[in-house]
Amino acid sequence: MRAMFHLLAAFLLLSTLLAPANANLEGDALYALRRSVKDPNGVLESWDPTLVDPCTWFHVTCDSDNRVTRLDLGNAKLSGSLVPELGNLERLQYLELYMNNLTGPIPKELGGLRSLVSLDLYHNILTGSIPASLSKLSNLKFLRLNSNNLTGKIPRELTKLGSLKIFDVSNNDLCGTFPTSGSFSKFSEESFMNNPRLEGPELMGFVRYDVGGSC
Amino acid sequence: MTCASQKLSMTTILKPLLLLLQILLLSLLPRSSTASPATQAEALSKWKNSLLPSSFLSSWSSTNITNLCKWNGLVCDSTGTVSEIIISGANLNGTLAQFNFTPFLNVTRFDLSNNLLSGPIPSEIGQLTKLQYVSFYNNFLTGTIPYQFRNLQKVWHLDLGSNYLETPDWSKFLSMPLLTWLSFGYNSLTSGFPGFILYCQNLTYLDLAQNQLNGTVPEMVFTNLDKLEYLNLTDNLFQGPVSPNITKLSKLIDLRLGRNKFSGVIPENIGSMSNLQIVELYNNSFEGKIPSSIGQLTELLHLDVNWNSLNSTIPSELGFCTKLTYLALASNSLTGEVPLSLTNLTKVTYLGLSENNLSGEISPYFLSNWTELTSLQLQNNLFTGKIPLEIGMLTKLDLVFLFNNAFTGSIPSEVGNLKDLTQLDLSNNRLSGPIPPVLWNLTNLQILQLFSNSLTGTIPPAIGNMTSLQTIDLSTNQLYGELPNTISRLINLRSISLFTNNFWGNIPSDFGKFSPSLSGVSFANNSFSGELPPELCSGFSLQNFTVNSNNFTGPLPECLRNCLLLQRVRFDGNNFNGNITNAFGIHPNLYFISLNDNQFIGIISPEWAECGSLTNLEMGRNRISGEIPAELGRLPQLHSLILDSNELSGQIPSALGNLSLFELNLSKNLLTGEIPQSLGNLVQLEELDLSENKLTGNIPKELGNCGRLLSLDLSNNNLLGEIPSELGNLIALSVLLDLSSNSLSGTIPSNLAKLISLESLNISHNQLSGEIPGLLTSMVSLRPSSIDFSYNKLTGQIPTSKVFEEAPAIAYIGNSGLCGNAAGLSTCYSDSTKKKHSNTVLIAVLIPVCGLLLLAIIVAVLIIFYRKAKFHDEESRRIGETDESLIWEREDTSNWTTIAGSYGYMAPELALSMRLTDKCDVYSFGVVALEVMMGKHPREILSSLSLKSRAATPVSDTAEFLLKDALDQRLPPPTGQTAEEVVFVVTIALACVRDTPEARPTMRFVAQELSAQIQACLSDQFDNITISKLTGHQK
């Protein structure tokens, strides 16, 4: 009678514990993202962690070595947070997660994406500060973090990004001054606007802004 | 009222007292309890008749009244009346509705457990006040628990467990002072903790498990029920921390709190409950440490703290619990090494340490002491080192899970001793060397997973002995060789996964014939050759079938057509050459099929439209012919349609626009007709490739709606007309825009400048004319090596940015009219080939120039000052060059020194008298401004103005230049606002070149005027404005 159902339930629980583990690091990294986010539109439905590699998953592009080069999930109604495992995608060039409802911080591990050309996280609800580790992304051309709830200072290390062509952190809650040297010399104030606590371009020497929020 | 505590208020005392009075009165009434055996027999018969027939009750018969006491399940007292009813496990099926309780008021035991009774428990149960033992355990009873149970004050055992009983109003219940054994377990109770239980102080056994009871556990459970030996609250919704007072339950032997929402720490002093034998705290939110006092629980047999958030190390004191047989610490965040003291746990049969962050090596001492183990689960940790060969001593092992660790070395051949093993999973470690041959003798093994290691060697014929084997996964290793023929003998095989190894040779020709349950087969990424065994799918059970990236040849097995359960199928990257027209049937669960990169022939059957789950239909790079069936437009889930490099003909069905495609590749076929406008509905599309077909007509502007496109390739067709400017709206384009080798004409739309993420742009080999829009410099992602404008009819200056100037010559070759600062192009010369700006742009340039000139003035003044007026033509010419960002086209200057300093860029008074004022620079600015507007040096105008001012009478023919004639003749005449701006700038410029320094405006004034864009109102027709008219302008 009812006791038998109980046994069946226990068996089912056991069989889920026995699900095979996946050896594919990049698939694991992406699957960690899938587990971390809510996906009301089912755009990640094809992300099956038991497959050989993630190259047949939708919105994932691989190179000829079956290594992930693109993640195109802009405007996909995803909520939840980013995962540090994304930093394992060594050949990722495009991380396109713009216009979602992602929350939480930008993992500092994204600084490990040494092939990254474009990091588009704009129009989300991300919080925390911009990790200085992003300055390691020497191939980065696009860094768009605008329209989030990011706080803290703009790391001065980002001026080392020699390939950077477009930088946008507008519409956040950043504070302090913004760098003007290195690759930042070519960005206009539009890249920084609507950060009420951001004081203005950095000042050299001992000069300080008299006004401006605490940072 | 022995259990009414003195803490109770008057009202709560009064109520039970009244009830008690009621019970007493009832018992004083003249009793019909002297029921005769006849009335009892009649009542029982009536009930029996309401039930489905049961052999257990065959002795119950109204014709057999005299033998009532011998009826099955009844016990009589000395008076011959029934005193106990014990009908357990008799398959009684029906309800209690027809059971007449009245004749049984003297019954002391009422046991209907383990039957099929349904419906509610009648409230008349409350009449049986002599009852001592009641059990309705394990039936299908429903409804609320009747509060009339409160009348049964003599009951010591009450079991209503395993039914569907619902929550009563517990406040109507009374304490049951004699109750020692109570179970409401496995029902549908949804309230908080039932209050009356707190006053049943003699309870030794309490089971409330498997309900939805919620809230916190009242402190009185621990302070009042101090005789408890068994407490089971498993699988409820109880929350909050567990009170340290729990240790007051000093007689407790069995504590089960699993599957609740308890939080906080495990009470530190749990070790003082020295009788504990079973402790289950699994599936809660306990955090912090496993208390080291647990080592005092020397009677402990069973400890389960799985699935919590414990984050300490394993306390070495646990080694004192030497009676432990079951130790489950899995799925926490435990760290550190397994303490060596656990070698003392010589009786442990189940050990679960999985899903933690445990590290270090597994000491051989553990294994040589844990010889009773039936389950060894260390998976998902950080364990390192070798698997000790002592594992061979654990001959009772049924299950070994070591997967997802960092174990190294080879698999010890002692594993071959584990004859009872049914599951062995060593996957995802760093194991190397061959699979020990003895492993293939484990004939009880059902699941063998060794994937993702570095194992070498072959699969020997002995695998045929493993007839219990259901799942074998050896994928992602370095195994090699041919599969033995005996592999076909695995009659229980369901799933075989050998992908990513170095296997070669044929698959045994009868593989699958004796394995009717085969549902998963993956041979992908090996070097298998030959044909697929024809009976591989003869059990029709196949779901996942992936053989991609091998050297298979021949046709597909015919049985495939009947494998209705297919889900994922990959044949891509082989040399299959069969006909696919009828190879597949209707597979409602099939979501992924790839036939890419083979030599399949045949046509695409319209039947594919019946595979409604398809997300990927990929047949690229084969020799498939015929037309693309319009029926494919019915596949609601289809995201990827790859049919490239075949021999497909006919038109692209416009029904494809109904799909929700992410990728559409129809390139390299023989497709004709126009690109359907409906493709513009594919708003999810990320990649569209229609290249290398015979498509005609225009590029539909609707493609501009495919806003997620990353790559668009329409090259090598016969497309006509202009490039729709709407393509500039595809702002996600980043990989490629290729429209080359068509017959496109017209100009390049400047709207393409919005494609700032685009890396590669090819519009070569068309009939495009006009210039490459200068605005394309905004396409910052383009790479010099990946732009191609060659073989068009393009003219004019190439855009002036690094990308365009560093592009190789082949990017522009075949355009006779292009010029600029790039390899293979001639420089754009001032008079004939000077770069064209619109007047508007020129004016925009002049404004910053003006400001920069202010700076230049200072520099120039300094230079001239230092040189003590040592005048040289070239010096002053450099005024314009001081600003490095502006590159003005140089004129041939050979003749203008001959005009005695009246012309050039130098104010006449400076040239003549060295009278240096700031107004000299105003003059220079005026000359530059005029030069910009006229496209050449304004020497005629300057000379005429100079003459005019010196002549007593005005009117010189030369002064009557029309403005329109003076302007750069290579530009179209300005109109509208541009015309106004031109007039304004020329007017200002003319004011700057007035002969007398005093009459010239100041540089500050000029700067203000230009930047404020004060418009000169045009009173005349633009065509009629003369230069002399504008010289009158004064402010």
Short mmCIF file of C-alpha atoms in Angstrom, two decimals, chain B residues 315-583:
data_model
loop_
_atom_site.label_atom_id
_atom_site.label_comp_id
_atom_site.label_asym_id
_atom_site.label_seq_id
_atom_site.Cartn_x
_atom_site.Cartn_y
_atom_site.Cartn_z
CA PRO B 315 35.81 15.51 14.23
CA SER B 316 38.34 12.82 15.05
CA GLU B 317 36.17 11.96 18.09
CA LEU B 318 33.77 10.29 15.67
CA GLY B 319 36.23 7.43 15.81
CA PHE B 320 34.98 6.64 19.33
CA CYS B 321 31.56 5.71 17.97
CA THR B 322 32.80 2.23 17.27
CA LYS B 323 29.35 0.68 16.91
CA LEU B 324 28.55 2.82 13.89
CA THR B 325 27.29 0.84 10.93
CA TYR B 326 25.82 3.70 8.94
CA LEU B 327 27.70 6.96 8.55
CA ALA B 328 26.34 9.55 6.12
CA LEU B 329 28.06 12.92 5.95
CA ALA B 330 27.42 13.61 2.27
CA SER B 331 26.44 16.88 0.63
CA ASN B 332 27.79 19.30 3.16
CA SER B 333 30.79 21.59 2.93
CA LEU B 334 33.08 19.51 5.07
CA THR B 335 36.77 20.19 4.61
CA GLY B 336 40.10 18.68 5.53
CA GLU B 337 41.19 15.08 5.57
CA VAL B 338 39.28 12.07 6.85
CA PRO B 339 40.62 11.60 10.41
CA LEU B 340 42.66 8.47 10.85
CA SER B 341 40.59 7.64 13.95
CA LEU B 342 37.82 6.47 11.63
CA THR B 343 39.84 3.29 11.17
CA ASN B 344 38.13 2.27 14.44
CA LEU B 345 34.76 2.11 12.73
CA THR B 346 35.21 -1.53 11.91
CA LYS B 347 31.47 -2.23 11.79
CA VAL B 348 30.58 0.42 9.26
CA THR B 349 28.63 -0.99 6.33
CA TYR B 350 27.53 2.23 4.67
CA LEU B 351 29.90 5.14 4.32
CA GLY B 352 28.87 8.27 2.48
CA LEU B 353 31.33 11.15 2.41
CA SER B 354 30.40 12.36 -1.06
CA GLU B 355 29.69 15.92 -2.18
CA ASN B 356 32.00 17.70 0.23
CA ASN B 357 35.35 19.42 -0.05
CA LEU B 358 37.28 16.65 1.61
CA SER B 359 40.88 16.26 0.55
CA GLY B 360 43.98 14.18 1.12
CA GLU B 361 44.60 10.56 0.36
CA ILE B 362 42.52 7.53 1.31
CA SER B 363 44.71 5.69 3.77
CA PRO B 364 45.09 1.93 3.18
CA TYR B 365 44.34 1.56 6.91
CA PHE B 366 40.80 2.76 6.38
CA LEU B 367 40.08 0.14 3.78
CA SER B 368 41.69 -2.70 5.67
CA ASN B 369 39.48 -1.88 8.68
CA TRP B 370 36.23 -1.13 6.91
CA THR B 371 35.77 -4.70 5.75
CA GLU B 372 32.03 -4.67 6.42
CA LEU B 373 31.41 -1.90 3.89
CA THR B 374 28.71 -2.51 1.32
CA SER B 375 28.81 1.04 -0.04
CA LEU B 376 31.80 3.30 -0.46
CA GLN B 377 30.82 6.76 -1.68
CA LEU B 378 33.60 9.33 -1.88
CA GLN B 379 32.51 11.02 -5.11
CA ASN B 380 32.62 14.76 -5.70
CA ASN B 381 35.43 15.62 -3.33
CA LEU B 382 39.04 16.66 -3.71
CA PHE B 383 40.65 13.34 -2.83
CA THR B 384 44.06 12.65 -4.30
CA GLY B 385 46.55 9.82 -4.43
CA LYS B 386 46.12 6.25 -5.51
CA ILE B 387 43.18 3.96 -4.94
CA PRO B 388 44.66 1.64 -2.27
CA LEU B 389 44.91 -1.94 -3.38
CA GLU B 390 43.37 -2.81 0.00
CA ILE B 391 40.06 -2.01 -1.66
CA GLY B 392 40.18 -5.68 -2.66
CA MET B 393 39.58 -6.61 0.98
CA LEU B 394 36.14 -5.03 0.98
CA THR B 395 34.50 -8.06 -0.53
CA LYS B 396 31.02 -7.10 0.64
CA LEU B 397 31.01 -3.96 -1.46
CA ASP B 398 27.97 -3.57 -3.62
CA LEU B 399 28.67 -0.05 -4.78
CA VAL B 400 31.87 1.95 -5.23
CA PHE B 401 31.61 5.60 -6.25
CA LEU B 402 34.91 7.47 -6.43
CA PHE B 403 34.01 9.74 -9.36
CA ASN B 404 34.90 13.41 -9.64
CA ASN B 405 38.03 13.42 -7.53
CA ALA B 406 41.69 13.62 -8.43
CA PHE B 407 42.72 10.02 -7.89
CA THR B 408 45.85 9.04 -9.81
CA GLY B 409 47.66 5.86 -10.69
CA SER B 410 46.05 2.80 -12.15
CA ILE B 411 42.93 0.89 -11.16
CA PRO B 412 44.19 -1.78 -8.72
CA SER B 413 43.59 -5.26 -10.06
CA GLU B 414 42.39 -6.18 -6.56
CA VAL B 415 39.07 -4.63 -7.66
CA GLY B 416 38.60 -8.03 -9.27
CA ASN B 417 37.97 -9.49 -5.79
CA LEU B 418 34.80 -7.47 -5.37
CA LYS B 419 32.53 -10.19 -6.70
CA ASP B 420 29.32 -8.66 -5.32
CA LEU B 421 29.92 -5.30 -6.92
CA THR B 422 26.94 -4.08 -8.94
CA GLN B 423 28.05 -0.48 -9.51
CA LEU B 424 31.54 0.84 -10.10
CA ASP B 425 32.04 4.49 -10.98
CA LEU B 426 35.59 5.84 -11.13
CA SER B 427 34.87 8.45 -13.78
CA ASN B 428 36.46 11.85 -14.01
CA ASN B 429 39.66 11.22 -12.12
CA ARG B 430 43.23 11.08 -13.36
CA LEU B 431 43.50 7.34 -13.57
CA SER B 432 45.91 5.92 -16.12
CA GLY B 433 47.17 2.57 -17.32
CA PRO B 434 45.05 -0.28 -18.60
CA ILE B 435 41.74 -1.48 -17.23
CA PRO B 436 42.78 -4.56 -15.16
CA PRO B 437 41.66 -7.72 -16.97
CA VAL B 438 40.11 -9.13 -13.79
CA LEU B 439 37.58 -6.32 -13.85
CA TRP B 440 35.84 -8.01 -16.77
CA ASN B 441 35.13 -11.00 -14.50
CA LEU B 442 32.79 -8.99 -12.26
CA THR B 443 29.75 -10.70 -13.62
CA ASN B 444 27.35 -8.99 -11.22
CA LEU B 445 28.34 -5.55 -12.37
CA GLN B 446 25.39 -3.62 -13.75
CA ILE B 447 26.90 -0.18 -14.06
CA LEU B 448 30.51 0.45 -15.05
CA GLN B 449 31.58 4.06 -15.51
CA LEU B 450 35.23 4.83 -16.12
CA PHE B 451 34.88 7.85 -18.42
CA SER B 452 37.11 10.89 -18.43
CA ASN B 453 40.35 9.35 -17.25
CA SER B 454 43.52 8.51 -19.14
CA LEU B 455 42.99 4.79 -19.35
CA THR B 456 44.75 2.88 -22.10
CA GLY B 457 44.51 -0.58 -23.58
CA THR B 458 41.76 -2.51 -25.27
CA ILE B 459 38.42 -4.05 -24.40
CA PRO B 460 39.06 -7.81 -24.14
CA PRO B 461 36.67 -10.57 -25.26
CA ALA B 462 36.02 -11.32 -21.55
CA ILE B 463 33.54 -8.41 -21.55
CA GLY B 464 31.07 -10.95 -22.94
CA ASN B 465 30.92 -12.54 -19.48
CA MET B 466 29.41 -9.44 -17.92
CA THR B 467 25.87 -10.42 -18.69
CA SER B 468 24.43 -8.25 -15.95
CA LEU B 469 25.91 -5.14 -17.48
CA GLN B 470 23.33 -2.48 -18.24
CA THR B 471 25.44 0.63 -18.55
CA ILE B 472 29.03 0.90 -19.65
CA ASP B 473 30.68 4.27 -20.16
CA LEU B 474 34.36 4.27 -21.10
CA SER B 475 34.24 7.53 -23.03
CA THR B 476 37.02 10.11 -23.08
CA ASN B 477 40.01 7.87 -22.42
CA GLN B 478 42.84 6.59 -24.59
CA LEU B 479 41.44 3.15 -25.22
CA TYR B 480 42.11 1.61 -28.61
CA GLY B 481 41.69 -1.42 -30.80
CA GLU B 482 38.69 -3.26 -32.18
CA LEU B 483 35.61 -4.15 -30.20
CA PRO B 484 35.49 -7.89 -29.41
CA ASN B 485 32.67 -9.86 -31.01
CA THR B 486 31.57 -10.94 -27.55
CA ILE B 487 30.33 -7.44 -26.82
CA SER B 488 27.19 -8.45 -28.71
CA ARG B 489 26.33 -10.90 -25.94
CA LEU B 490 25.46 -8.31 -23.32
CA ILE B 491 21.78 -9.14 -23.22
CA ASN B 492 20.92 -6.56 -20.56
CA LEU B 493 22.82 -3.74 -22.17
CA ARG B 494 20.94 -0.47 -22.25
CA SER B 495 23.62 2.10 -22.76
CA ILE B 496 27.11 1.92 -24.20
CA SER B 497 29.27 4.98 -24.46
CA LEU B 498 32.71 4.74 -26.00
CA PHE B 499 33.07 8.23 -27.46
CA THR B 500 36.37 10.07 -27.68
CA ASN B 501 38.80 7.15 -27.64
CA ASN B 502 40.99 5.63 -30.33
CA PHE B 503 38.91 2.59 -31.23
CA TRP B 504 39.03 1.33 -34.80
CA GLY B 505 37.67 -1.46 -36.96
CA ASN B 506 34.12 -2.61 -37.55
CA ILE B 507 31.38 -2.81 -34.97
CA PRO B 508 30.60 -6.56 -34.60
CA SER B 509 28.00 -7.36 -37.23
CA ASP B 510 25.46 -8.80 -34.79
CA PHE B 511 25.77 -5.99 -32.26
CA GLY B 512 22.32 -5.12 -30.99
CA LYS B 513 20.76 -8.40 -32.06
CA PHE B 514 20.83 -9.79 -28.50
CA SER B 515 20.48 -6.49 -26.68
CA PRO B 516 16.82 -5.62 -27.13
CA SER B 517 16.88 -2.90 -24.45
CA LEU B 518 19.63 -0.90 -26.13
CA SER B 519 18.60 2.73 -25.84
CA GLY B 520 21.89 4.62 -25.80
CA VAL B 521 24.79 4.08 -28.18
CA SER B 522 27.67 6.46 -28.60
CA PHE B 523 30.69 5.55 -30.66
CA ALA B 524 31.47 9.17 -31.56
CA ASN B 525 34.98 10.54 -32.03
CA ASN B 526 36.82 7.30 -32.78
CA SER B 527 38.13 5.73 -35.97
CA PHE B 528 35.50 3.08 -36.46
CA SER B 529 34.91 2.01 -40.04
CA GLY B 530 32.68 -0.29 -42.03
CA GLU B 531 28.92 -0.32 -41.98
CA LEU B 532 26.69 -0.01 -38.95
CA PRO B 533 25.37 -3.42 -37.85
CA PRO B 534 21.94 -3.87 -39.47
CA GLU B 535 20.37 -5.17 -36.25
CA LEU B 536 21.81 -2.49 -34.02
CA CYS B 537 18.36 -1.00 -33.51
CA SER B 538 16.36 -4.21 -33.89
CA GLY B 539 14.96 -3.78 -30.38
CA PHE B 540 13.49 -0.43 -31.53
CA SER B 541 14.49 1.01 -28.15
CA LEU B 542 17.14 3.44 -29.35
CA GLN B 543 16.88 6.94 -27.97
CA ASN B 544 20.36 8.40 -28.24
CA PHE B 545 22.47 7.25 -31.11
CA THR B 546 25.66 9.17 -31.84
CA VAL B 547 28.37 7.85 -34.14
CA ASN B 548 29.66 11.17 -35.41
CA SER B 549 33.31 11.69 -36.36
CA ASN B 550 34.27 8.19 -37.45
CA ASN B 551 34.86 6.57 -40.84
CA PHE B 552 31.60 4.66 -41.12
CA THR B 553 30.39 3.86 -44.63
CA GLY B 554 27.34 2.39 -46.29
CA PRO B 555 23.66 2.93 -45.55
CA LEU B 556 21.90 3.52 -42.26
CA PRO B 557 20.29 0.49 -40.56
CA GLU B 558 16.75 -0.01 -41.79
CA CYS B 559 15.41 -0.55 -38.28
CA LEU B 560 16.06 3.13 -37.60
CA ARG B 561 12.83 4.03 -39.34
CA ASN B 562 10.90 2.15 -36.64
CA CYS B 563 12.76 3.50 -33.60
CA LEU B 564 9.94 5.73 -32.48
CA LEU B 565 11.74 6.75 -29.30
CA LEU B 566 14.70 8.42 -31.00
CA GLN B 567 15.75 11.65 -29.34
CA ARG B 568 19.25 12.53 -30.43
CA VAL B 569 20.95 11.18 -33.50
CA ARG B 570 24.33 12.12 -34.91
CA PHE B 571 25.79 10.59 -38.06
CA ASP B 572 27.81 13.65 -38.98
CA GLY B 573 31.42 13.46 -40.09
CA ASN B 574 31.48 9.96 -41.63
CA ASN B 575 31.40 8.48 -45.13
CA PHE B 576 27.83 7.22 -45.09
CA ASN B 577 26.43 7.06 -48.59
CA GLY B 578 22.95 5.63 -48.33
CA ASN B 579 19.70 7.12 -49.50
CA ILE B 580 17.98 9.08 -46.75
CA THR B 581 14.65 9.54 -48.48
CA ASN B 582 12.95 6.82 -46.45
CA ALA B 583 15.63 6.14 -43.82
#
